[in-house]
Amino acid sequence: MTSVLKIGGSILTDKTRPQCARMDEIERLAREIAAAASDLVLVHGAGSFGHAPAKKYGLPDRFSPEGLRVTHQSVVKLNRLVVEALVEAGLYAVPVHPFSGVLLREGRIEQMPVSPIEEMVKDGLLPVLHGDVAMDKTRQAGIVSGDQLVPYLARALRAEVIAVGTNVDGVLFQGEVLPVISREDLPRIDAHLGKGSGIDVTGGMRGKLLELLELAESGTSSVIFNAGIAGNITRALSGEELGTRVVRSR
Ligand code: IP8
């Protein structure tokens, strides 16, 4: 049974300060994953390593080879910190950089090599992907958010546990966590969906939710939970109910 876990950049970094990693949180997440992980693909957000340079260079709206290079190199730095912490926690974590293999069309993933990732998981490795820049067939420059990678990987790997860790308790509506949400609830809650803290070029909670609602419509449910609370990552990976479950509409 394969699991896909995403940890948001707001947990791993201070999104208000460029290239500011929260090492204590990265190490905690590594320990929690080590306590629960088997057959796992990890995706992490870019946090201030990605969103700050992307905004500086006007990505993805403006094509800038220098912007692509600088932003990619910056997110690779965060990925290295995450991978090293996971290795330190005893896992066979390996980096997988989307920029090297993803091709977008109109901002959506058109191509991505998933077979190597499948083999890594089968053979006990832990592939660690991240939000990244990517080439776009129609728009030249693009950004591939971890939130778009999650449903793509979940479908391709037929994952059974899909968990998206953020810095809030789930999808909030009028101060309360919605335990379950489907596409039918969207019109009612849309105006209340947070944009997230700090600089975010990929849509915060709304962007995340839209991706997962689409995945749910194809029959695969997922959970959005607070990864900032100790123990929650292990709980989510064990399939425990917490946060908001995103399900298919009735
Ligand atoms: O933090 C964004 O990825 P995300 C990637 O997963 C860049 O949305 C380069 C800003």
PDB file of N, CA and C in Angstrom, residues 33-135:
ATOM      1  N   ILE A  33       8.196  10.634  10.257  1.00  0.00           N
ATOM      2  CA  ILE A  33       8.067   9.802   9.054  1.00  0.00           C
ATOM      3  C   ILE A  33       8.772   8.466   9.285  1.00  0.00           C
ATOM      4  N   ALA A  34       9.936   8.526   9.926  1.00  0.00           N
ATOM      5  CA  ALA A  34      10.686   7.284  10.180  1.00  0.00           C
ATOM      6  C   ALA A  34       9.877   6.345  11.063  1.00  0.00           C
ATOM      7  N   ALA A  35       9.051   6.911  11.955  1.00  0.00           N
ATOM      8  CA  ALA A  35       8.262   6.068  12.866  1.00  0.00           C
ATOM      9  C   ALA A  35       7.104   5.381  12.143  1.00  0.00           C
ATOM     10  N   ALA A  36       6.704   5.919  10.994  1.00  0.00           N
ATOM     11  CA  ALA A  36       5.492   5.386  10.344  1.00  0.00           C
ATOM     12  C   ALA A  36       5.719   4.887   8.931  1.00  0.00           C
ATOM     13  N   ALA A  37       6.826   5.319   8.328  1.00  0.00           N
ATOM     14  CA  ALA A  37       6.932   5.171   6.870  1.00  0.00           C
ATOM     15  C   ALA A  37       7.116   3.748   6.394  1.00  0.00           C
ATOM     16  N   SER A  38       6.270   3.385   5.447  1.00  0.00           N
ATOM     17  CA  SER A  38       6.621   2.260   4.586  1.00  0.00           C
ATOM     18  C   SER A  38       5.936   2.552   3.268  1.00  0.00           C
ATOM     19  N   ASP A  39       6.580   2.250   2.175  1.00  0.00           N
ATOM     20  CA  ASP A  39       6.034   2.515   0.837  1.00  0.00           C
ATOM     21  C   ASP A  39       5.506   3.945   0.712  1.00  0.00           C
ATOM     22  N   LEU A  40       6.399   4.877   0.929  1.00  0.00           N
ATOM     23  CA  LEU A  40       5.990   6.285   0.974  1.00  0.00           C
ATOM     24  C   LEU A  40       6.692   7.100  -0.102  1.00  0.00           C
ATOM     25  N   VAL A  41       5.918   8.044  -0.670  1.00  0.00           N
ATOM     26  CA  VAL A  41       6.505   9.092  -1.507  1.00  0.00           C
ATOM     27  C   VAL A  41       6.257  10.398  -0.769  1.00  0.00           C
ATOM     28  N   LEU A  42       7.317  11.150  -0.546  1.00  0.00           N
ATOM     29  CA  LEU A  42       7.176  12.424   0.150  1.00  0.00           C
ATOM     30  C   LEU A  42       7.305  13.573  -0.843  1.00  0.00           C
ATOM     31  N   VAL A  43       6.389  14.529  -0.705  1.00  0.00           N
ATOM     32  CA  VAL A  43       6.457  15.760  -1.504  1.00  0.00           C
ATOM     33  C   VAL A  43       6.501  16.893  -0.499  1.00  0.00           C
ATOM     34  N   HIS A  44       7.435  17.835  -0.681  1.00  0.00           N
ATOM     35  CA  HIS A  44       7.375  18.986   0.229  1.00  0.00           C
ATOM     36  C   HIS A  44       7.220  20.281  -0.547  1.00  0.00           C
ATOM     37  N   GLY A  45       6.622  21.232   0.131  1.00  0.00           N
ATOM     38  CA  GLY A  45       6.425  22.546  -0.478  1.00  0.00           C
ATOM     39  C   GLY A  45       7.750  23.277  -0.598  1.00  0.00           C
ATOM     40  N   ALA A  46       7.717  24.388  -1.331  1.00  0.00           N
ATOM     41  CA  ALA A  46       8.947  25.139  -1.588  1.00  0.00           C
ATOM     42  C   ALA A  46       9.198  26.204  -0.524  1.00  0.00           C
ATOM     43  N   GLY A  47       8.144  26.582   0.179  1.00  0.00           N
ATOM     44  CA  GLY A  47       8.283  27.601   1.223  1.00  0.00           C
ATOM     45  C   GLY A  47       8.994  28.834   0.700  1.00  0.00           C
ATOM     46  N   SER A  48       9.716  29.483   1.601  1.00  0.00           N
ATOM     47  CA  SER A  48      10.368  30.738   1.202  1.00  0.00           C
ATOM     48  C   SER A  48      11.555  30.477   0.263  1.00  0.00           C
ATOM     49  N   PHE A  49      11.956  29.202   0.092  1.00  0.00           N
ATOM     50  CA  PHE A  49      13.033  28.892  -0.860  1.00  0.00           C
ATOM     51  C   PHE A  49      12.543  28.993  -2.310  1.00  0.00           C
ATOM     52  N   GLY A  50      11.207  28.853  -2.486  1.00  0.00           N
ATOM     53  CA  GLY A  50      10.677  28.881  -3.844  1.00  0.00           C
ATOM     54  C   GLY A  50       9.827  30.106  -4.145  1.00  0.00           C
ATOM     55  N   HIS A  51       8.925  30.419  -3.227  1.00  0.00           N
ATOM     56  CA  HIS A  51       7.951  31.473  -3.524  1.00  0.00           C
ATOM     57  C   HIS A  51       8.607  32.846  -3.600  1.00  0.00           C
ATOM     58  N   ALA A  52       9.627  33.085  -2.772  1.00  0.00           N
ATOM     59  CA  ALA A  52      10.270  34.411  -2.787  1.00  0.00           C
ATOM     60  C   ALA A  52      11.016  34.651  -4.113  1.00  0.00           C
ATOM     61  N   PRO A  53      11.914  33.736  -4.551  1.00  0.00           N
ATOM     62  CA  PRO A  53      12.567  33.978  -5.843  1.00  0.00           C
ATOM     63  C   PRO A  53      11.594  33.960  -7.021  1.00  0.00           C
ATOM     64  N   ALA A  54      10.578  33.083  -6.968  1.00  0.00           N
ATOM     65  CA  ALA A  54       9.614  33.033  -8.083  1.00  0.00           C
ATOM     66  C   ALA A  54       8.938  34.402  -8.223  1.00  0.00           C
ATOM     67  N   LYS A  55       8.573  34.979  -7.103  1.00  0.00           N
ATOM     68  CA  LYS A  55       7.907  36.285  -7.149  1.00  0.00           C
ATOM     69  C   LYS A  55       8.879  37.364  -7.640  1.00  0.00           C
ATOM     70  N   LYS A  56      10.107  37.280  -7.159  1.00  0.00           N
ATOM     71  CA  LYS A  56      11.117  38.273  -7.546  1.00  0.00           C
ATOM     72  C   LYS A  56      11.307  38.306  -9.069  1.00  0.00           C
ATOM     73  N   TYR A  57      11.328  37.126  -9.691  1.00  0.00           N
ATOM     74  CA  TYR A  57      11.580  37.059 -11.142  1.00  0.00           C
ATOM     75  C   TYR A  57      10.282  37.048 -11.972  1.00  0.00           C
ATOM     76  N   GLY A  58       9.151  37.206 -11.307  1.00  0.00           N
ATOM     77  CA  GLY A  58       7.869  37.292 -12.028  1.00  0.00           C
ATOM     78  C   GLY A  58       7.410  35.967 -12.609  1.00  0.00           C
ATOM     79  N   LEU A  59       7.878  34.858 -12.040  1.00  0.00           N
ATOM     80  CA  LEU A  59       7.455  33.523 -12.501  1.00  0.00           C
ATOM     81  C   LEU A  59       6.066  33.202 -11.922  1.00  0.00           C
ATOM     82  N   PRO A  60       5.222  32.520 -12.624  1.00  0.00           N
ATOM     83  CA  PRO A  60       5.441  31.915 -13.934  1.00  0.00           C
ATOM     84  C   PRO A  60       5.001  32.820 -15.102  1.00  0.00           C
ATOM     85  N   ASP A  61       4.516  34.022 -14.817  1.00  0.00           N
ATOM     86  CA  ASP A  61       3.946  34.849 -15.899  1.00  0.00           C
ATOM     87  C   ASP A  61       4.994  35.334 -16.888  1.00  0.00           C
ATOM     88  N   ARG A  62       6.195  35.627 -16.372  1.00  0.00           N
ATOM     89  CA  ARG A  62       7.256  36.123 -17.245  1.00  0.00           C
ATOM     90  C   ARG A  62       8.319  35.030 -17.409  1.00  0.00           C
ATOM     91  N   PHE A  63       8.818  34.817 -18.630  1.00  0.00           N
ATOM     92  CA  PHE A  63       9.884  33.815 -18.817  1.00  0.00           C
ATOM     93  C   PHE A  63      11.222  34.442 -18.461  1.00  0.00           C
ATOM     94  N   SER A  64      11.952  33.803 -17.569  1.00  0.00           N
ATOM     95  CA  SER A  64      13.270  34.300 -17.186  1.00  0.00           C
ATOM     96  C   SER A  64      14.165  33.100 -16.941  1.00  0.00           C
ATOM     97  N   PRO A  65      15.132  32.856 -17.853  1.00  0.00           N
ATOM     98  CA  PRO A  65      16.023  31.717 -17.647  1.00  0.00           C
ATOM     99  C   PRO A  65      16.767  31.845 -16.318  1.00  0.00           C
ATOM    100  N   GLU A  66      17.162  33.050 -15.990  1.00  0.00           N
ATOM    101  CA  GLU A  66      17.873  33.260 -14.718  1.00  0.00           C
ATOM    102  C   GLU A  66      16.933  32.995 -13.530  1.00  0.00           C
ATOM    103  N   GLY A  67      15.679  33.434 -13.680  1.00  0.00           N
ATOM    104  CA  GLY A  67      14.694  33.184 -12.627  1.00  0.00           C
ATOM    105  C   GLY A  67      14.460  31.696 -12.413  1.00  0.00           C
ATOM    106  N   LEU A  68      14.378  30.955 -13.506  1.00  0.00           N
ATOM    107  CA  LEU A  68      14.189  29.500 -13.409  1.00  0.00           C
ATOM    108  C   LEU A  68      15.379  28.859 -12.708  1.00  0.00           C
ATOM    109  N   ARG A  69      16.570  29.253 -13.130  1.00  0.00           N
ATOM    110  CA  ARG A  69      17.797  28.668 -12.571  1.00  0.00           C
ATOM    111  C   ARG A  69      17.912  28.966 -11.074  1.00  0.00           C
ATOM    112  N   VAL A  70      17.727  30.229 -10.739  1.00  0.00           N
ATOM    113  CA  VAL A  70      17.894  30.644  -9.341  1.00  0.00           C
ATOM    114  C   VAL A  70      16.827  29.982  -8.458  1.00  0.00           C
ATOM    115  N   THR A  71      15.579  29.959  -8.940  1.00  0.00           N
ATOM    116  CA  THR A  71      14.491  29.393  -8.127  1.00  0.00           C
ATOM    117  C   THR A  71      14.706  27.887  -7.951  1.00  0.00           C
ATOM    118  N   HIS A  72      15.094  27.217  -9.037  1.00  0.00           N
ATOM    119  CA  HIS A  72      15.334  25.775  -8.931  1.00  0.00           C
ATOM    120  C   HIS A  72      16.459  25.480  -7.933  1.00  0.00           C
ATOM    121  N   GLN A  73      17.573  26.208  -8.086  1.00  0.00           N
ATOM    122  CA  GLN A  73      18.707  25.969  -7.191  1.00  0.00           C
ATOM    123  C   GLN A  73      18.307  26.201  -5.739  1.00  0.00           C
ATOM    124  N   SER A  74      17.446  27.177  -5.537  1.00  0.00           N
ATOM    125  CA  SER A  74      17.024  27.504  -4.178  1.00  0.00           C
ATOM    126  C   SER A  74      16.152  26.392  -3.574  1.00  0.00           C
ATOM    127  N   VAL A  75      15.188  25.865  -4.360  1.00  0.00           N
ATOM    128  CA  VAL A  75      14.349  24.792  -3.808  1.00  0.00           C
ATOM    129  C   VAL A  75      15.141  23.493  -3.628  1.00  0.00           C
ATOM    130  N   VAL A  76      16.166  23.334  -4.456  1.00  0.00           N
ATOM    131  CA  VAL A  76      17.027  22.148  -4.302  1.00  0.00           C
ATOM    132  C   VAL A  76      17.748  22.199  -2.945  1.00  0.00           C
ATOM    133  N   LYS A  77      18.100  23.413  -2.523  1.00  0.00           N
ATOM    134  CA  LYS A  77      18.766  23.566  -1.206  1.00  0.00           C
ATOM    135  C   LYS A  77      17.853  23.080  -0.082  1.00  0.00           C
ATOM    136  N   LEU A  78      16.568  23.483  -0.159  1.00  0.00           N
ATOM    137  CA  LEU A  78      15.628  23.041   0.877  1.00  0.00           C
ATOM    138  C   LEU A  78      15.458  21.521   0.809  1.00  0.00           C
ATOM    139  N   ASN A  79      15.355  20.997  -0.418  1.00  0.00           N
ATOM    140  CA  ASN A  79      15.194  19.554  -0.597  1.00  0.00           C
ATOM    141  C   ASN A  79      16.376  18.801   0.026  1.00  0.00           C
ATOM    142  N   ARG A  80      17.580  19.358  -0.141  1.00  0.00           N
ATOM    143  CA  ARG A  80      18.760  18.685   0.414  1.00  0.00           C
ATOM    144  C   ARG A  80      18.665  18.616   1.949  1.00  0.00           C
ATOM    145  N   LEU A  81      18.205  19.717   2.553  1.00  0.00           N
ATOM    146  CA  LEU A  81      18.072  19.736   4.019  1.00  0.00           C
ATOM    147  C   LEU A  81      17.063  18.675   4.471  1.00  0.00           C
ATOM    148  N   VAL A  82      15.956  18.552   3.729  1.00  0.00           N
ATOM    149  CA  VAL A  82      14.916  17.581   4.090  1.00  0.00           C
ATOM    150  C   VAL A  82      15.458  16.158   3.924  1.00  0.00           C
ATOM    151  N   VAL A  83      16.093  15.909   2.784  1.00  0.00           N
ATOM    152  CA  VAL A  83      16.619  14.559   2.510  1.00  0.00           C
ATOM    153  C   VAL A  83      17.667  14.181   3.560  1.00  0.00           C
ATOM    154  N   GLU A  84      18.551  15.119   3.894  1.00  0.00           N
ATOM    155  CA  GLU A  84      19.596  14.810   4.885  1.00  0.00           C
ATOM    156  C   GLU A  84      18.987  14.466   6.245  1.00  0.00           C
ATOM    157  N   ALA A  85      17.945  15.211   6.624  1.00  0.00           N
ATOM    158  CA  ALA A  85      17.296  14.943   7.921  1.00  0.00           C
ATOM    159  C   ALA A  85      16.650  13.556   7.911  1.00  0.00           C
ATOM    160  N   LEU A  86      16.065  13.178   6.771  1.00  0.00           N
ATOM    161  CA  LEU A  86      15.420  11.864   6.665  1.00  0.00           C
ATOM    162  C   LEU A  86      16.466  10.747   6.732  1.00  0.00           C
ATOM    163  N   VAL A  87      17.601  10.981   6.095  1.00  0.00           N
ATOM    164  CA  VAL A  87      18.688   9.987   6.123  1.00  0.00           C
ATOM    165  C   VAL A  87      19.190   9.844   7.565  1.00  0.00           C
ATOM    166  N   GLU A  88      19.356  10.980   8.212  1.00  0.00           N
ATOM    167  CA  GLU A  88      19.784  10.998   9.622  1.00  0.00           C
ATOM    168  C   GLU A  88      18.805  10.210  10.504  1.00  0.00           C
ATOM    169  N   ALA A  89      17.505  10.242  10.129  1.00  0.00           N
ATOM    170  CA  ALA A  89      16.480   9.519  10.899  1.00  0.00           C
ATOM    171  C   ALA A  89      16.426   8.034  10.514  1.00  0.00           C
ATOM    172  N   GLY A  90      17.311   7.612   9.598  1.00  0.00           N
ATOM    173  CA  GLY A  90      17.421   6.187   9.305  1.00  0.00           C
ATOM    174  C   GLY A  90      16.732   5.742   8.022  1.00  0.00           C
ATOM    175  N   LEU A  91      16.273   6.694   7.193  1.00  0.00           N
ATOM    176  CA  LEU A  91      15.555   6.316   5.971  1.00  0.00           C
ATOM    177  C   LEU A  91      16.465   6.404   4.739  1.00  0.00           C
ATOM    178  N   TYR A  92      16.127   5.620   3.714  1.00  0.00           N
ATOM    179  CA  TYR A  92      16.887   5.678   2.452  1.00  0.00           C
ATOM    180  C   TYR A  92      16.254   6.737   1.542  1.00  0.00           C
ATOM    181  N   ALA A  93      16.329   7.985   2.009  1.00  0.00           N
ATOM    182  CA  ALA A  93      15.684   9.079   1.275  1.00  0.00           C
ATOM    183  C   ALA A  93      16.562   9.521   0.109  1.00  0.00           C
ATOM    184  N   VAL A  94      15.910   9.790  -1.019  1.00  0.00           N
ATOM    185  CA  VAL A  94      16.644  10.250  -2.209  1.00  0.00           C
ATOM    186  C   VAL A  94      15.901  11.431  -2.848  1.00  0.00           C
ATOM    187  N   PRO A  95      16.652  12.407  -3.376  1.00  0.00           N
ATOM    188  CA  PRO A  95      15.997  13.560  -3.998  1.00  0.00           C
ATOM    189  C   PRO A  95      15.463  13.233  -5.382  1.00  0.00           C
ATOM    190  N   VAL A  96      14.271  13.732  -5.692  1.00  0.00           N
ATOM    191  CA  VAL A  96      13.729  13.644  -7.056  1.00  0.00           C
ATOM    192  C   VAL A  96      13.265  15.060  -7.410  1.00  0.00           C
ATOM    193  N   HIS A  97      13.986  15.691  -8.351  1.00  0.00           N
ATOM    194  CA  HIS A  97      13.694  17.084  -8.681  1.00  0.00           C
ATOM    195  C   HIS A  97      12.745  17.173  -9.876  1.00  0.00           C
ATOM    196  N   PRO A  98      11.538  17.676  -9.682  1.00  0.00           N
ATOM    197  CA  PRO A  98      10.561  17.748 -10.777  1.00  0.00           C
ATOM    198  C   PRO A  98      11.080  18.503 -12.001  1.00  0.00           C
ATOM    199  N   PHE A  99      11.903  19.525 -11.811  1.00  0.00           N
ATOM    200  CA  PHE A  99      12.396  20.320 -12.944  1.00  0.00           C
ATOM    201  C   PHE A  99      13.062  19.435 -14.004  1.00  0.00           C
ATOM    202  N   SER A 100      13.698  18.343 -13.554  1.00  0.00           N
ATOM    203  CA  SER A 100      14.426  17.478 -14.487  1.00  0.00           C
ATOM    204  C   SER A 100      13.504  16.591 -15.328  1.00  0.00           C
ATOM    205  N   GLY A 101      12.248  16.401 -14.893  1.00  0.00           N
ATOM    206  CA  GLY A 101      11.428  15.425 -15.625  1.00  0.00           C
ATOM    207  C   GLY A 101      10.010  15.857 -15.976  1.00  0.00           C
ATOM    208  N   VAL A 102       9.553  16.917 -15.338  1.00  0.00           N
ATOM    209  CA  VAL A 102       8.149  17.323 -15.575  1.00  0.00           C
ATOM    210  C   VAL A 102       8.064  18.246 -16.779  1.00  0.00           C
ATOM    211  N   LEU A 103       7.059  18.000 -17.619  1.00  0.00           N
ATOM    212  CA  LEU A 103       6.737  18.944 -18.696  1.00  0.00           C
ATOM    213  C   LEU A 103       5.290  19.396 -18.483  1.00  0.00           C
ATOM    214  N   LEU A 104       5.123  20.710 -18.438  1.00  0.00           N
ATOM    215  CA  LEU A 104       3.774  21.259 -18.241  1.00  0.00           C
ATOM    216  C   LEU A 104       3.188  21.682 -19.579  1.00  0.00           C
ATOM    217  N   ARG A 105       1.858  21.734 -19.621  1.00  0.00           N
ATOM    218  CA  ARG A 105       1.146  22.380 -20.727  1.00  0.00           C
ATOM    219  C   ARG A 105       0.067  23.236 -20.092  1.00  0.00           C
ATOM    220  N   GLU A 106       0.083  24.512 -20.395  1.00  0.00           N
ATOM    221  CA  GLU A 106      -0.863  25.452 -19.769  1.00  0.00           C
ATOM    222  C   GLU A 106      -0.848  25.314 -18.246  1.00  0.00           C
ATOM    223  N   GLY A 107       0.346  25.117 -17.706  1.00  0.00           N
ATOM    224  CA  GLY A 107       0.477  25.076 -16.250  1.00  0.00           C
ATOM    225  C   GLY A 107       0.124  23.758 -15.595  1.00  0.00           C
ATOM    226  N   ARG A 108      -0.308  22.767 -16.393  1.00  0.00           N
ATOM    227  CA  ARG A 108      -0.679  21.462 -15.833  1.00  0.00           C
ATOM    228  C   ARG A 108       0.334  20.397 -16.272  1.00  0.00           C
ATOM    229  N   ILE A 109       0.550  19.399 -15.411  1.00  0.00           N
ATOM    230  CA  ILE A 109       1.525  18.356 -15.747  1.00  0.00           C
ATOM    231  C   ILE A 109       1.045  17.567 -16.960  1.00  0.00           C
ATOM    232  N   GLU A 110       1.877  17.548 -18.010  1.00  0.00           N
ATOM    233  CA  GLU A 110       1.550  16.737 -19.188  1.00  0.00           C
ATOM    234  C   GLU A 110       2.370  15.450 -19.168  1.00  0.00           C
ATOM    235  N   GLN A 111       3.609  15.581 -18.720  1.00  0.00           N
ATOM    236  CA  GLN A 111       4.503  14.411 -18.675  1.00  0.00           C
ATOM    237  C   GLN A 111       5.279  14.430 -17.374  1.00  0.00           C
ATOM    238  N   MET A 112       5.440  13.238 -16.816  1.00  0.00           N
ATOM    239  CA  MET A 112       6.293  13.120 -15.628  1.00  0.00           C
ATOM    240  C   MET A 112       6.672  11.652 -15.486  1.00  0.00           C
ATOM    241  N   PRO A 113       7.954  11.346 -15.402  1.00  0.00           N
ATOM    242  CA  PRO A 113       8.345   9.940 -15.288  1.00  0.00           C
ATOM    243  C   PRO A 113       8.055   9.401 -13.889  1.00  0.00           C
ATOM    244  N   VAL A 114       7.116   8.475 -13.812  1.00  0.00           N
ATOM    245  CA  VAL A 114       6.704   7.960 -12.508  1.00  0.00           C
ATOM    246  C   VAL A 114       7.274   6.559 -12.242  1.00  0.00           C
ATOM    247  N   SER A 115       7.605   5.832 -13.346  1.00  0.00           N
ATOM    248  CA  SER A 115       8.109   4.451 -13.141  1.00  0.00           C
ATOM    249  C   SER A 115       9.341   4.395 -12.247  1.00  0.00           C
ATOM    250  N   PRO A 116      10.329   5.296 -12.416  1.00  0.00           N
ATOM    251  CA  PRO A 116      11.486   5.223 -11.498  1.00  0.00           C
ATOM    252  C   PRO A 116      11.065   5.416 -10.040  1.00  0.00           C
ATOM    253  N   ILE A 117      10.082   6.287  -9.816  1.00  0.00           N
ATOM    254  CA  ILE A 117       9.614   6.534  -8.437  1.00  0.00           C
ATOM    255  C   ILE A 117       8.960   5.262  -7.888  1.00  0.00           C
ATOM    256  N   GLU A 118       8.179   4.606  -8.743  1.00  0.00           N
ATOM    257  CA  GLU A 118       7.510   3.362  -8.349  1.00  0.00           C
ATOM    258  C   GLU A 118       8.549   2.302  -7.942  1.00  0.00           C
ATOM    259  N   GLU A 119       9.612   2.207  -8.747  1.00  0.00           N
ATOM    260  CA  GLU A 119      10.662   1.212  -8.453  1.00  0.00           C
ATOM    261  C   GLU A 119      11.394   1.566  -7.164  1.00  0.00           C
ATOM    262  N   MET A 120      11.648   2.867  -6.959  1.00  0.00           N
ATOM    263  CA  MET A 120      12.322   3.291  -5.718  1.00  0.00           C
ATOM    264  C   MET A 120      11.528   2.819  -4.511  1.00  0.00           C
ATOM    265  N   VAL A 121      10.202   3.075  -4.555  1.00  0.00           N
ATOM    266  CA  VAL A 121       9.348   2.720  -3.420  1.00  0.00           C
ATOM    267  C   VAL A 121       9.364   1.204  -3.205  1.00  0.00           C
ATOM    268  N   LYS A 122       9.249   0.465  -4.317  1.00  0.00           N
ATOM    269  CA  LYS A 122       9.249  -1.005  -4.235  1.00  0.00           C
ATOM    270  C   LYS A 122      10.508  -1.521  -3.555  1.00  0.00           C
ATOM    271  N   ASP A 123      11.632  -0.837  -3.828  1.00  0.00           N
ATOM    272  CA  ASP A 123      12.912  -1.322  -3.327  1.00  0.00           C
ATOM    273  C   ASP A 123      13.356  -0.633  -2.040  1.00  0.00           C
ATOM    274  N   GLY A 124      12.408  -0.015  -1.350  1.00  0.00           N
ATOM    275  CA  GLY A 124      12.704   0.493  -0.007  1.00  0.00           C
ATOM    276  C   GLY A 124      13.335   1.871   0.058  1.00  0.00           C
ATOM    277  N   LEU A 125      13.375   2.580  -1.080  1.00  0.00           N
ATOM    278  CA  LEU A 125      13.875   3.954  -1.041  1.00  0.00           C
ATOM    279  C   LEU A 125      12.716   4.906  -0.769  1.00  0.00           C
ATOM    280  N   LEU A 126      13.025   6.072  -0.296  1.00  0.00           N
ATOM    281  CA  LEU A 126      11.985   7.089  -0.056  1.00  0.00           C
ATOM    282  C   LEU A 126      12.232   8.281  -0.987  1.00  0.00           C
ATOM    283  N   PRO A 127      11.505   8.331  -2.108  1.00  0.00           N
ATOM    284  CA  PRO A 127      11.684   9.469  -3.019  1.00  0.00           C
ATOM    285  C   PRO A 127      11.122  10.748  -2.402  1.00  0.00           C
ATOM    286  N   VAL A 128      11.893  11.810  -2.505  1.00  0.00           N
ATOM    287  CA  VAL A 128      11.484  13.088  -1.909  1.00  0.00           C
ATOM    288  C   VAL A 128      11.413  14.145  -3.005  1.00  0.00           C
ATOM    289  N   LEU A 129      10.166  14.467  -3.402  1.00  0.00           N
ATOM    290  CA  LEU A 129       9.934  15.478  -4.447  1.00  0.00           C
ATOM    291  C   LEU A 129       9.565  16.798  -3.777  1.00  0.00           C
ATOM    292  N   HIS A 130       9.447  17.836  -4.586  1.00  0.00           N
ATOM    293  CA  HIS A 130       9.161  19.155  -4.010  1.00  0.00           C
ATOM    294  C   HIS A 130       8.532  20.069  -5.061  1.00  0.00           C
ATOM    295  N   GLY A 131       7.871  21.109  -4.580  1.00  0.00           N
ATOM    296  CA  GLY A 131       7.400  22.146  -5.493  1.00  0.00           C
ATOM    297  C   GLY A 131       8.615  22.721  -6.209  1.00  0.00           C
ATOM    298  N   ASP A 132       8.458  22.982  -7.507  1.00  0.00           N
ATOM    299  CA  ASP A 132       9.639  23.346  -8.307  1.00  0.00           C
ATOM    300  C   ASP A 132       9.202  24.229  -9.484  1.00  0.00           C
ATOM    301  N   VAL A 133      10.155  24.757 -10.189  1.00  0.00           N
ATOM    302  CA  VAL A 133       9.866  25.342 -11.498  1.00  0.00           C
ATOM    303  C   VAL A 133       9.866  24.203 -12.510  1.00  0.00           C
ATOM    304  N   ALA A 134       9.261  24.434 -13.673  1.00  0.00           N
ATOM    305  CA  ALA A 134       9.245  23.399 -14.717  1.00  0.00           C
ATOM    306  C   ALA A 134       9.108  24.091 -16.068  1.00  0.00           C
ATOM    307  N   MET A 135       9.507  23.385 -17.103  1.00  0.00           N
ATOM    308  CA  MET A 135       9.315  23.935 -18.446  1.00  0.00           C
ATOM    309  C   MET A 135       7.854  23.703 -18.840  1.00  0.00           C
TER     310      MET A 135
END
